[in-house]
Every structure is written in C-alpha cells, then in structure tokens.
Amino acid sequence: MGCTRPEVVLTADRTLMSNYHQNEFLGFGTTAPPNVVPEWFFKLLFFPPIKNVDGIPLEAPYGLRKIEAQLLNEGFEVLTVDPDHLKRYISDAKVLGIHVMDPFGLGPSSSTFSRILQTGEPYLAKYFRILLEKPEVVEAKKRGLKIIVGGPGAWQLKLKPKFTEDHGIDCVIDGEAEKVVGEIVRRAIEGKSLPRFYEVSIHESPSVDEIPEIKNPSVNGLIEIGRGCCRGCAFCSVTLRPLRWYPYEKIEKELKVNTDAGLKYSVIHAEDVLLYGSRSVIPDRKKVLKLHKLCKRYVNQLSWSHTSMAAVATDPMLVEDVAEIILDENQEWWGAEVGIETGSPELVKKVMPAKARPFKPEQWPEVVKTAAGIMTDNNLVPACTLITGLPEETDEDVIKTIELMDDLKDFKSLIVPLFFVPLGRLKDEDWFTVEQMNDLQRELLIKCLRHDIKWTKVMIHSYFKGRWYSRISSFFYWLFVKIVEWKARGVYGAFMPKPISVERVEVKR
Ligand code: SF4
C-alpha cells in the first residue's frame, strides 16, 4: 500500500470497481437501468465490489492503473481507493481523479438497453452521480479539492456542461492522457487554472515507450497488448488513434504484476488481438502464437478483449492453434467482443469499408458466417455487436442484417443490438432515438433478444463451472434472464410477434 495521506486520490464508481465475478462479459449488466430486478440482487449478480484491504482495492480498472503508474513515475503521492472508502483518504488530498467508461449511460450499449426497456438512468450513470454526491467528496470540494475526470467515457461530459459544473468537476481529460496528466495534476495541486475540457490531440498520443507499465493489479488481470486500430470505421473514435503494439517484455512485466498479486487469469486487450504485431490486416501467426504461449505461462485462464470477424476468417488454422494453447484442464472456452455491425455489404462500403479486409465488402456476410463457424468449432464464444440507426442505413440494409441473424442462429454467442451513437467521424450526426425505430429495426432487435436469451440459458452453466457457488449463481442468472424475457414481453407486446415477412416490406431507399 502507498501513503495513507496522498495528495492525489484515484477512484472509479461502484460499477467499475468490480471484477464482475471474474467475467468481463458480465460488466455489460452495469449498462442496464434499475427496476428490472431489485438493486441489491442486481449488484450481487453483475457488479459485486472488489475485495479491498483498508479501502484499497486489490484490483482496479486498467485505465486507472495506467494513470496511477504515470503519476507515480512523475513523483506524485498517489493512492487508488475504493469509492466506498474515500472518507479515510480524501481529507488531505488536493486532487481526486475519477475514471469513467460511460458516466451518463450514453454509450451504445447502455443507451440502447434503457431505451428498449423504457426505464431510467442506467446503473453506471447512477453510481457515477452517487460518487460525486458523496458527503465526503462535497465536503472536500468546499475546502478546495480539484476533481479531474478521464477515461474512455470522458467525451460524454462535454455533452453535459451543467452537470459538470454543478458537480464540481474542474477538468475533463478526453483521450490518451499519459503525456498530459502530470502537468494538469501539477497545476491542480498548485492551485493554477485548469482547462475545463482537455482534448488530447493525436500528436500528444504516447509512443509505446512513453506508456508506463502498471504497478498494481488490474481488474481481471486485464492488460493491453497494443493501442489503436487500422480499420478506420466511420462511427468509431478508436480509429483516430495511431496503431502501436507492445513488445513481449512490456506485456510480460504487466502479466507479472497481476500474477504476483495472485491473479490466475488475464484478458489481453487490443482492438484486434489476432492482429498483434501486424502492420497490415493479415495476422502475423508467429507473433500471435508466441504471445499466447507467453500469457499461458503465467495464467490459467486467458481471454481476449476484442477481435474481428475478418481476422478470424483470414486464418482459420490460427484460431485452432491458439485454441490448442488456451484450452486445457483449466479452461474450456474463451471470449472476445466482436463487431458485426451490419449484414449489408452496401452499408459496409459506406461506413466501414476496411472492416472486411482482406476481403471485399461484398463478401462481408460470408466472412461473418465463416468466422462464426470457426469460433464455434474452437470454443471461442464472442459477444458481438450490431448497429442500427446509422445515418445512411436503409430498410434494405436492415433486411440484410435480419437475414444474417437468421443464418447465425446456431452461432454460440451473444449478439447485442446497439442504436447508433454519434462518435468518430460521425460525431456531428444526430442520435438515433427509439421513436425513430421502424418495424424492421424492431424485428431485428427482437431477433437479437431471442438469440441472446436462447444462448444465455445454454452458457450460464459453463460461466461458473468449477466454482463452489456454480449451482446457486446459475439459478440466479437463469432467473434474471426469465425476468428480462418477461419484462420485454410487457414492454413489447410484440416480443413474440408474427415475424414481419421480408418479402412483404416495401424497401425504401
Ligand atoms: S469499430 Fe473496431 S474495427 Fe472499426 S475502427 Fe473501431 S476498433 Fe477498429
């Protein structure tokens, strides 16, 4: 543990200071709004608190650990604290740094969830607000504490200037903060003026050498293996950042930090793990296999943050070889988030032409189906996303996506439908609202919901296999799925509608 009277306290809200029962997928649950099931029960299922010693969490979000490491390297007295134990550490602090992922529930997943279920503020937004409204934080603010917010969801604060002001947030850092956070914190400690909203430019992105290694364990042993993405989808903000891959030595140092703390699992994070070390869209199989062998030397269980359908389909044998390394007596499957986004080659051409590479946009539905087969054969179980409501989406595009969903019914996966959120190069476009949803889009959502309910019921058992509470937790997750099913039936009398026949729909352009 560091100093007990730090000048800089770092934290994150209750929904982020959780390891989600060692399963990052369950973190999706924090994007749901309250009211579906009692709050205490929901917390227990989806975001139980991380263990702590005297209020110091044993694991913390990776992004927060990076900032902690950067500030420690620059000589600050820093401590990462559980949000429910701030009172013990905040009295002398001059700066409170808060890490955010989706502070107002405006991210694609939470905004879609709350609109579909037609209920209020998602948990992650509620607990962010609660954090800022804690009496000890309000008290510390009165005596001059500066609050600095950063993280992947920082962009949302720009849309909420009144909330930002009312809740005493002094500075928001949007982007990769390593090269700027030290100076901003220094100014805050010295009582100098701070920028209300600091957008980190591409030129301020750190090189691999300038990115510090974490010094304390991260949630679920998550570690980065690279940053940036080469595919350039119009609706994504990651694409604006340069592509960098970490060398093995850097990855190994972070693996050791986590395993030395007793963690036996890890999630390797990159926008496309299969492209590790590659400067093109073709996986470098030698580097990918070496990476997995390295990680499995340290941990029993390994998962991926993200990969792409195109990379999986490009080298089917590679996924099989990786499966041979990952799957063993400790692990029967592994997960990843994967973007499908649409089943329409026309829409692929318009908003994500490089997503299919090295294949052509016209081949996209086939690429997705091929990759789905490879994943299923190798026990890679992804959480996929679909986007509807993109500015240029036509009814014909939605029909193609519905048809693709029909072809994916045997794909062991979750397929999460998301409403378009204006980000990346489309950040000036309008939000897609539930009122704009037409019958085709509703049918697509219902298909996804059915797919997810079907596969969640199948997957629940393997999620907790081998743990003593396996049977109890399986029962409760099953119960939760039943409640969502029931709730959805209530909101949409059309939950089990007569499917709209694709042929009956007049295609608008
Ligand atoms: S959506 Fe995924 S593939 Fe497309 S630019 Fe973003 S990170 Fe890359």
Coordinates of C-alpha atoms and ligand atoms in Angstrom, one line a residue:
M1 CA 0.0 0.0 0.0
G2 CA 1.2 3.6 -0.7
C3 CA 1.0 6.6 1.6
T4 CA -2.1 6.9 3.7
R5 CA -2.4 10.7 3.2
P6 CA -2.0 11.0 -0.5
E7 CA -2.1 14.3 -2.4
V8 CA -3.8 12.5 -5.3
V9 CA -6.6 10.0 -4.8
L10 CA -7.8 8.0 -7.7
T11 CA -11.1 6.1 -7.9
A12 CA -14.0 5.0 -10.1
D13 CA -17.6 4.5 -9.3
R14 CA -19.1 1.3 -7.8
T15 CA -20.0 -0.3 -11.2
L16 CA -16.4 0.0 -12.4
M17 CA -14.7 -1.1 -9.1
S18 CA -15.8 -4.7 -9.7
N19 CA -14.4 -7.7 -11.4
Y20 CA -17.8 -9.0 -12.4
H21 CA -17.3 -12.4 -10.9
Q22 CA -14.1 -12.6 -13.0
N23 CA -16.0 -12.3 -16.1
E24 CA -15.8 -9.1 -18.2
F25 CA -18.9 -10.1 -20.1
L26 CA -21.0 -9.6 -17.0
G27 CA -19.9 -6.0 -17.0
F28 CA -22.5 -5.5 -19.7
G29 CA -25.0 -5.7 -16.8
T30 CA -24.0 -2.3 -15.5
T31 CA -25.4 -0.7 -18.6
A32 CA -28.9 -1.9 -17.6
P33 CA -31.3 0.5 -15.9
P34 CA -32.6 -0.2 -12.4
N35 CA -36.2 -1.6 -11.9
V36 CA -35.8 -4.8 -13.8
V37 CA -34.8 -6.7 -10.6
P38 CA -34.2 -5.4 -7.1
E39 CA -31.0 -3.4 -6.9
W40 CA -29.2 -5.4 -4.2
F41 CA -29.8 -8.5 -6.3
F42 CA -28.6 -6.9 -9.5
K43 CA -25.4 -5.7 -7.8
L44 CA -24.7 -9.1 -6.5
L45 CA -25.2 -10.7 -9.9
F46 CA -23.4 -8.2 -12.1
F47 CA -21.0 -5.9 -10.1
P48 CA -20.1 -7.1 -6.7
P49 CA -17.4 -5.0 -5.1
I50 CA -13.8 -5.9 -5.5
K51 CA -12.1 -7.2 -2.3
N52 CA -10.2 -4.4 -0.5
V53 CA -7.8 -4.1 2.4
D54 CA -8.5 -1.0 4.4
G55 CA -10.4 0.5 1.4
I56 CA -7.6 -0.1 -1.0
P57 CA -8.9 -2.3 -3.8
L58 CA -6.9 -5.4 -4.7
E59 CA -7.7 -4.9 -8.4
A60 CA -8.7 -1.6 -10.2
P61 CA -9.7 -0.7 -13.7
Y62 CA -6.7 -0.9 -16.0
G63 CA -7.0 2.7 -17.3
L64 CA -6.9 3.9 -13.7
R65 CA -3.8 1.8 -13.1
K66 CA -2.1 3.4 -16.1
I67 CA -2.7 6.9 -14.7
E68 CA -1.6 5.7 -11.3
A69 CA 1.6 4.4 -12.8
Q70 CA 2.2 7.6 -14.8
L71 CA 1.7 9.8 -11.7
L72 CA 3.9 7.6 -9.5
N73 CA 6.6 7.8 -12.2
E74 CA 6.4 11.6 -12.1
G75 CA 6.8 11.6 -8.3
F76 CA 3.3 12.3 -7.1
E77 CA 1.9 10.7 -3.9
V78 CA -1.0 8.7 -5.3
L79 CA -3.4 6.1 -4.0
T80 CA -6.2 4.3 -5.7
V81 CA -9.1 3.9 -3.3
D82 CA -12.4 2.0 -3.3
P83 CA -15.3 4.5 -3.8
D84 CA -17.0 3.4 -0.6
H85 CA -13.8 4.1 1.4
L86 CA -12.9 7.6 0.2
K87 CA -13.6 9.2 3.6
R88 CA -10.5 7.7 5.1
Y89 CA -8.1 9.0 2.4
I90 CA -9.6 12.2 1.0
S91 CA -9.2 14.6 3.8
D92 CA -5.8 15.9 2.8
A93 CA -6.0 15.2 -0.9
K94 CA -5.7 18.0 -3.3
V95 CA -6.9 16.1 -6.3
L96 CA -9.5 13.4 -6.9
G97 CA -9.0 11.6 -10.2
I98 CA -12.1 9.7 -11.4
H99 CA -12.0 7.1 -14.2
V100 CA -15.1 6.9 -16.4
M101 CA -16.3 4.4 -19.0
D102 CA -19.9 5.5 -19.7
P103 CA -20.7 8.1 -17.0
F104 CA -24.2 9.1 -18.3
G105 CA -25.2 5.9 -19.9
L106 CA -24.8 7.5 -23.4
G107 CA -22.6 4.7 -24.7
P108 CA -24.2 2.5 -27.4
S109 CA -24.9 -0.4 -25.1
S110 CA -26.5 1.4 -22.1
S111 CA -28.5 3.9 -24.2
T112 CA -29.9 1.1 -26.2
F113 CA -30.7 -1.0 -23.2
S114 CA -32.5 1.7 -21.3
R115 CA -34.5 2.8 -24.4
I116 CA -35.6 -0.7 -25.2
L117 CA -36.7 -1.4 -21.6
Q118 CA -38.1 2.1 -21.4
T119 CA -36.7 2.7 -17.9
G120 CA -34.5 5.3 -16.4
E121 CA -30.9 6.1 -15.6
P122 CA -28.6 3.0 -16.1
Y123 CA -26.6 1.8 -13.1
L124 CA -23.3 3.1 -14.3
A125 CA -24.7 6.6 -14.6
K126 CA -26.5 6.4 -11.2
Y127 CA -23.3 5.3 -9.4
F128 CA -21.2 7.9 -11.1
R129 CA -23.6 10.6 -9.8
I130 CA -23.7 9.0 -6.4
L131 CA -19.8 9.1 -6.3
L132 CA -19.8 12.8 -6.9
E133 CA -22.6 13.4 -4.4
K134 CA -20.9 11.6 -1.5
P135 CA -20.8 13.9 1.5
E136 CA -17.0 13.4 1.9
V137 CA -16.5 14.5 -1.7
V138 CA -18.8 17.5 -1.4
E139 CA -17.0 18.4 1.9
A140 CA -13.6 18.1 0.3
K141 CA -14.7 20.2 -2.6
K142 CA -15.6 23.0 -0.3
R143 CA -12.1 23.1 1.1
G144 CA -10.6 23.2 -2.4
L145 CA -10.3 19.7 -3.7
K146 CA -9.9 19.6 -7.5
I147 CA -11.8 16.9 -9.4
I148 CA -10.3 15.6 -12.7
V149 CA -12.2 13.1 -14.8
G150 CA -10.7 10.9 -17.5
G151 CA -11.2 7.6 -19.3
P152 CA -12.9 6.2 -22.4
G153 CA -16.3 7.8 -21.4
A154 CA -14.9 11.3 -20.9
W155 CA -16.4 12.6 -24.1
Q156 CA -19.8 12.4 -22.5
L157 CA -19.1 15.2 -20.1
K158 CA -18.8 17.6 -22.9
L159 CA -22.4 17.0 -23.6
K160 CA -23.4 17.7 -20.0
P161 CA -21.8 21.1 -19.1
K162 CA -24.4 21.9 -16.4
F163 CA -23.9 18.5 -14.7
T164 CA -20.1 19.0 -14.9
E165 CA -20.3 22.4 -13.3
D166 CA -23.0 21.5 -10.7
H167 CA -21.0 18.6 -9.5
G168 CA -17.7 20.5 -9.2
I169 CA -15.7 18.7 -11.9
D170 CA -12.8 21.0 -12.6
C171 CA -11.2 19.3 -15.6
V172 CA -12.1 16.6 -18.0
I173 CA -9.3 14.9 -20.0
D174 CA -10.5 13.2 -23.2
G175 CA -8.0 10.8 -24.9
E176 CA -4.8 9.1 -24.0
A177 CA -3.6 11.0 -21.0
E178 CA -0.1 9.8 -20.2
K179 CA 1.7 12.8 -21.6
V180 CA -0.6 15.4 -20.2
V181 CA -2.0 14.2 -16.9
G182 CA 1.1 15.0 -14.9
E183 CA 1.1 18.7 -15.9
I184 CA -2.7 19.0 -15.3
V185 CA -2.4 17.4 -11.8
R186 CA 0.6 19.6 -11.0
R187 CA -1.4 22.7 -11.9
A188 CA -4.3 21.5 -9.8
I189 CA -2.1 21.0 -6.8
E190 CA -0.5 24.4 -7.2
G191 CA -4.0 26.0 -7.4
K192 CA -3.5 27.2 -11.0
S193 CA -6.3 27.4 -13.5
L194 CA -7.3 24.2 -15.3
P195 CA -8.8 23.6 -18.7
R196 CA -12.5 22.7 -18.3
F197 CA -12.2 20.1 -21.2
Y198 CA -8.8 19.0 -22.5
E199 CA -9.0 17.0 -25.7
V200 CA -5.7 15.2 -26.1
S201 CA -4.5 15.6 -29.7
I202 CA -3.1 12.8 -31.8
H203 CA 0.3 14.5 -31.5
E204 CA 0.1 14.0 -27.8
S205 CA -0.5 10.3 -28.1
P206 CA 2.3 8.5 -26.2
S207 CA 4.7 6.2 -28.0
V208 CA 4.9 2.6 -26.7
D209 CA 8.0 3.6 -24.7
E210 CA 6.1 6.5 -23.1
I211 CA 3.3 4.3 -21.9
P212 CA 4.1 3.2 -18.3
E213 CA 3.6 -0.3 -17.1
I214 CA 1.0 -0.8 -14.4
K215 CA 2.4 -1.1 -10.9
N216 CA -0.6 -2.7 -9.2
P217 CA -3.1 -5.3 -10.3
S218 CA -5.8 -4.6 -12.8
V219 CA -9.4 -5.9 -12.8
N220 CA -9.5 -9.4 -14.1
G221 CA -5.8 -9.2 -14.9
L222 CA -6.6 -7.2 -18.0
I223 CA -3.5 -5.9 -19.8
E224 CA -3.0 -4.0 -23.0
I225 CA -1.0 -5.6 -25.8
G226 CA -1.5 -2.6 -28.2
R227 CA -3.4 0.5 -28.9
G228 CA -5.2 1.9 -32.0
C229 CA -6.8 0.2 -35.0
C230 CA -6.1 0.2 -38.7
R231 CA -9.7 -0.3 -40.0
G232 CA -11.0 3.2 -39.8
C233 CA -14.7 2.7 -39.2
A234 CA -16.6 6.0 -39.5
F235 CA -18.6 5.5 -36.3
C236 CA -15.7 4.7 -34.0
S237 CA -13.4 7.0 -32.1
V238 CA -10.5 4.5 -31.6
T239 CA -9.8 4.8 -35.3
L240 CA -8.5 8.3 -34.8
R241 CA -5.5 7.0 -32.8
P242 CA -2.2 5.6 -34.1
L243 CA -1.6 1.9 -34.1
R244 CA 1.1 0.7 -31.6
W245 CA 1.9 -2.9 -30.4
Y246 CA 3.6 -3.6 -27.1
P247 CA 6.8 -5.7 -27.2
Y248 CA 6.7 -9.1 -25.3
E249 CA 8.9 -7.7 -22.5
K250 CA 6.4 -5.0 -21.7
I251 CA 3.5 -7.4 -21.8
E252 CA 5.4 -9.8 -19.5
K253 CA 6.0 -7.1 -16.9
E254 CA 2.3 -6.4 -16.6
L255 CA 1.5 -10.1 -16.5
K256 CA 3.9 -10.4 -13.6
V257 CA 2.3 -7.5 -11.7
N258 CA -1.0 -9.3 -11.8
T259 CA 0.2 -12.8 -11.2
D260 CA 2.4 -11.7 -8.3
A261 CA -0.8 -10.4 -6.7
G262 CA -2.3 -13.8 -7.0
L263 CA -4.5 -13.4 -10.1
K264 CA -4.6 -16.5 -12.2
Y265 CA -6.5 -15.1 -15.2
S266 CA -5.9 -12.4 -17.7
V267 CA -7.7 -10.6 -20.5
I268 CA -5.4 -9.3 -23.3
H269 CA -6.7 -6.1 -24.7
A270 CA -6.3 -4.7 -28.2
E271 CA -8.9 -3.7 -30.8
D272 CA -8.0 -6.9 -32.6
V273 CA -5.9 -9.4 -30.7
L274 CA -5.4 -11.5 -33.8
L275 CA -3.6 -8.6 -35.5
Y276 CA -1.0 -8.5 -32.6
G277 CA 2.3 -7.3 -34.1
S278 CA 1.0 -6.9 -37.6
R279 CA 1.2 -3.8 -39.6
S280 CA -1.5 -5.0 -42.1
V281 CA -4.9 -6.8 -41.8
I282 CA -3.2 -10.2 -42.1
P283 CA -2.4 -11.8 -38.8
D284 CA 1.2 -12.5 -38.0
R285 CA 0.8 -16.1 -36.8
K286 CA 4.2 -16.5 -35.3
K287 CA 3.8 -13.4 -33.2
V288 CA 0.2 -14.3 -32.2
L289 CA 1.2 -17.8 -31.1
K290 CA 4.2 -16.6 -29.2
L291 CA 2.0 -14.0 -27.4
H292 CA -0.4 -16.7 -26.3
K293 CA 2.3 -19.1 -25.1
L294 CA 3.8 -16.3 -23.1
C295 CA 0.5 -15.4 -21.4
K296 CA -0.5 -19.0 -20.7
R297 CA 2.9 -19.5 -18.9
Y298 CA 1.6 -17.0 -16.3
V299 CA -2.2 -17.6 -16.1
N300 CA -4.6 -20.5 -16.0
Q301 CA -7.3 -18.6 -17.9
L302 CA -6.9 -16.3 -20.8
S303 CA -9.5 -14.2 -22.7
W304 CA -9.4 -11.6 -25.4
S305 CA -11.0 -8.1 -25.2
H306 CA -11.7 -7.9 -29.0
T307 CA -11.0 -9.5 -32.3
S308 CA -12.5 -9.1 -35.8
M309 CA -14.6 -11.4 -38.0
A310 CA -12.2 -10.7 -40.9
A311 CA -9.0 -11.7 -39.0
V312 CA -10.7 -14.9 -37.8
A313 CA -11.8 -15.8 -41.3
T314 CA -8.4 -14.9 -42.8
D315 CA -6.5 -17.6 -41.0
P316 CA -8.9 -20.3 -39.6
M317 CA -5.9 -22.5 -38.6
L318 CA -4.5 -19.8 -36.5
V319 CA -7.6 -19.8 -34.2
E320 CA -7.3 -23.5 -34.0
D321 CA -3.7 -23.2 -33.0
V322 CA -4.5 -20.5 -30.5
A323 CA -7.2 -22.8 -29.1
E324 CA -4.7 -25.5 -28.5
I325 CA -2.6 -23.1 -26.4
I326 CA -5.5 -21.6 -24.5
L327 CA -7.8 -24.5 -23.8
D328 CA -6.7 -27.0 -21.3
E329 CA -7.8 -28.6 -18.0
N330 CA -8.3 -25.1 -16.5
Q331 CA -10.3 -23.6 -19.4
E332 CA -13.0 -24.9 -21.8
W333 CA -13.7 -21.7 -23.7
W334 CA -12.6 -18.1 -24.1
G335 CA -14.4 -14.9 -25.0
A336 CA -14.0 -11.7 -27.0
E337 CA -16.0 -8.8 -28.2
V338 CA -16.5 -8.7 -32.0
G339 CA -18.2 -6.1 -34.2
I340 CA -20.6 -7.5 -36.8
E341 CA -22.5 -4.2 -37.1
T342 CA -24.4 -5.0 -40.2
G343 CA -25.3 -7.7 -42.7
S344 CA -25.4 -5.3 -45.6
P345 CA -22.4 -5.1 -47.9
E346 CA -23.7 -1.7 -49.1
L347 CA -23.6 -0.3 -45.6
V348 CA -20.1 -1.8 -45.1
K349 CA -18.9 0.1 -48.1
K350 CA -20.3 3.3 -46.8
V351 CA -19.2 3.3 -43.1
M352 CA -16.7 0.5 -42.6
P353 CA -15.0 -0.4 -45.9
A354 CA -11.9 -1.7 -44.2
K355 CA -13.7 -3.9 -41.6
A356 CA -13.9 -6.8 -44.1
R357 CA -10.3 -6.5 -45.3
P358 CA -8.5 -8.5 -46.7
F359 CA -11.9 -9.5 -48.1
K360 CA -14.2 -7.2 -50.1
P361 CA -17.2 -5.5 -48.6
E362 CA -19.4 -7.6 -50.9
Q363 CA -18.1 -10.7 -49.1
W364 CA -19.0 -9.4 -45.6
P365 CA -22.0 -11.7 -44.8
E366 CA -19.9 -14.7 -45.9
V367 CA -16.9 -13.5 -43.8
V368 CA -19.1 -13.3 -40.7
K369 CA -20.6 -16.7 -41.3
T370 CA -17.2 -18.3 -41.9
A371 CA -15.7 -16.7 -38.8
A372 CA -18.8 -17.7 -36.7
G373 CA -18.2 -21.3 -37.7
I374 CA -14.5 -21.1 -36.9
M375 CA -15.3 -19.6 -33.5
T376 CA -17.9 -22.2 -32.7
D377 CA -15.6 -25.1 -33.7
N378 CA -12.9 -23.7 -31.3
N379 CA -14.9 -22.7 -28.3
L380 CA -14.4 -19.0 -28.8
V381 CA -17.6 -17.6 -27.6
P382 CA -18.0 -13.9 -28.5
A383 CA -20.2 -11.0 -27.5
C384 CA -21.0 -9.5 -30.9
T385 CA -22.5 -6.1 -31.7
L386 CA -24.8 -4.9 -34.4
I387 CA -25.6 -1.2 -35.0
T388 CA -28.9 0.0 -36.3
G389 CA -29.9 3.6 -37.0
L390 CA -26.7 4.6 -38.8
P391 CA -27.4 7.8 -40.8
E392 CA -27.1 6.1 -44.1
E393 CA -28.9 2.9 -43.2
T394 CA -31.8 1.9 -45.5
D395 CA -34.6 -0.6 -44.9
E396 CA -32.8 -2.9 -47.3
D397 CA -29.7 -2.8 -45.1
V398 CA -31.8 -3.8 -42.1
I399 CA -33.3 -6.7 -44.1
K400 CA -29.8 -7.9 -44.9
T401 CA -28.9 -7.8 -41.2
I402 CA -32.1 -9.7 -40.3
E403 CA -31.2 -12.3 -42.9
L404 CA -27.7 -12.6 -41.5
M405 CA -29.2 -13.1 -38.0
D406 CA -31.3 -16.0 -39.4
D407 CA -28.0 -17.6 -40.7
L408 CA -26.4 -17.1 -37.3
K409 CA -29.0 -18.8 -35.2
D410 CA -26.6 -21.8 -34.4
F411 CA -23.7 -19.4 -33.5
K412 CA -22.9 -19.8 -29.8
S413 CA -22.7 -16.1 -29.0
L414 CA -24.4 -13.1 -27.7
I415 CA -25.4 -10.6 -30.3
V416 CA -26.1 -7.2 -28.8
P417 CA -28.0 -4.7 -30.9
L418 CA -26.9 -1.1 -30.5
F419 CA -28.6 2.1 -31.6
F420 CA -26.2 4.4 -33.5
V421 CA -24.4 6.9 -31.2
P422 CA -22.6 9.8 -33.0
L423 CA -18.9 9.1 -32.4
G424 CA -15.7 9.2 -34.5
R425 CA -16.1 10.8 -37.9
L426 CA -19.9 10.7 -37.5
K427 CA -19.8 12.7 -34.2
D428 CA -21.8 15.6 -35.7
E429 CA -24.7 13.4 -36.9
D430 CA -28.0 13.0 -34.9
W431 CA -28.6 10.4 -32.3
F432 CA -30.9 7.6 -33.2
T433 CA -33.9 7.5 -30.9
V434 CA -36.3 4.8 -30.1
E435 CA -39.1 6.9 -31.6
Q436 CA -37.4 6.6 -35.0
M437 CA -37.3 2.8 -34.8
N438 CA -39.4 1.2 -37.6
D439 CA -40.9 -2.3 -37.7
L440 CA -37.8 -3.8 -39.4
Q441 CA -35.5 -2.5 -36.8
R442 CA -37.9 -3.7 -34.1
E443 CA -37.8 -7.1 -35.7
L444 CA -34.0 -7.1 -35.7
L445 CA -34.0 -6.2 -32.0
I446 CA -36.4 -9.0 -31.2
K447 CA -34.3 -11.5 -33.1
C448 CA -31.2 -10.5 -31.2
L449 CA -33.1 -10.7 -27.9
R450 CA -34.3 -14.2 -28.7
H451 CA -30.9 -15.3 -29.8
D452 CA -29.3 -13.9 -26.6
I453 CA -31.9 -15.4 -24.3
K454 CA -31.5 -18.8 -26.0
W455 CA -27.7 -18.8 -25.8
T456 CA -27.5 -17.2 -22.4
K457 CA -29.5 -20.1 -21.0
V458 CA -27.0 -22.5 -22.6
M459 CA -23.9 -20.6 -21.5
I460 CA -24.9 -19.9 -17.9
H461 CA -23.6 -23.2 -16.6
S462 CA -20.2 -23.1 -18.2
Y463 CA -19.6 -19.5 -17.0
F464 CA -19.4 -20.7 -13.4
K465 CA -18.2 -24.2 -13.9
G466 CA -15.8 -25.3 -11.2
R467 CA -16.7 -22.7 -8.7
W468 CA -18.4 -23.7 -5.4
Y469 CA -21.3 -21.3 -6.0
S470 CA -21.8 -22.5 -9.5
R471 CA -25.3 -24.0 -9.0
I472 CA -26.6 -21.1 -7.0
S473 CA -25.4 -18.4 -9.3
S474 CA -26.6 -20.4 -12.4
F475 CA -30.0 -20.4 -10.9
F476 CA -30.0 -16.7 -10.2
Y477 CA -28.8 -15.8 -13.7
W478 CA -31.4 -18.0 -15.2
L479 CA -34.0 -16.2 -13.0
F480 CA -32.6 -12.9 -14.3
V481 CA -32.9 -14.0 -17.9
K482 CA -36.5 -15.0 -17.2
I483 CA -37.3 -11.6 -15.7
V484 CA -35.8 -9.8 -18.7
E485 CA -37.8 -12.1 -21.0
W486 CA -41.0 -11.3 -19.0
K487 CA -40.2 -7.5 -18.9
A488 CA -39.6 -7.4 -22.7
R489 CA -42.9 -9.2 -23.3
G490 CA -44.5 -6.5 -21.2
V491 CA -42.9 -3.6 -23.0
Y492 CA -43.2 -5.1 -26.4
G493 CA -46.5 -6.9 -26.7
A494 CA -44.7 -7.7 -30.0
F495 CA -41.9 -9.6 -28.3
M496 CA -43.1 -12.8 -29.9
P497 CA -44.8 -11.2 -32.9
K498 CA -45.7 -12.8 -36.1
P499 CA -42.4 -12.1 -37.8
I500 CA -42.6 -9.5 -40.5
S501 CA -42.0 -11.2 -43.7
V502 CA -39.1 -9.7 -45.5
E503 CA -40.9 -10.0 -48.8
R504 CA -43.9 -8.1 -47.5
V505 CA -41.9 -5.0 -46.7
E506 CA -41.6 -2.2 -49.2
V507 CA -38.0 -1.3 -49.5
K508 CA -37.3 2.4 -49.1
R509 CA -34.1 4.0 -50.3
Ligands
SF4_1 S1 -15.1 -0.3 -34.8 FE1 -13.5 -1.8 -34.3 S2 -12.6 -2.3 -36.3 FE2 -13.7 -0.4 -36.6 S3 -12.2 1.3 -36.2 FE3 -13.2 0.9 -34.3 S4 -11.9 -0.5 -33.2 FE4 -11.3 -0.6 -35.4

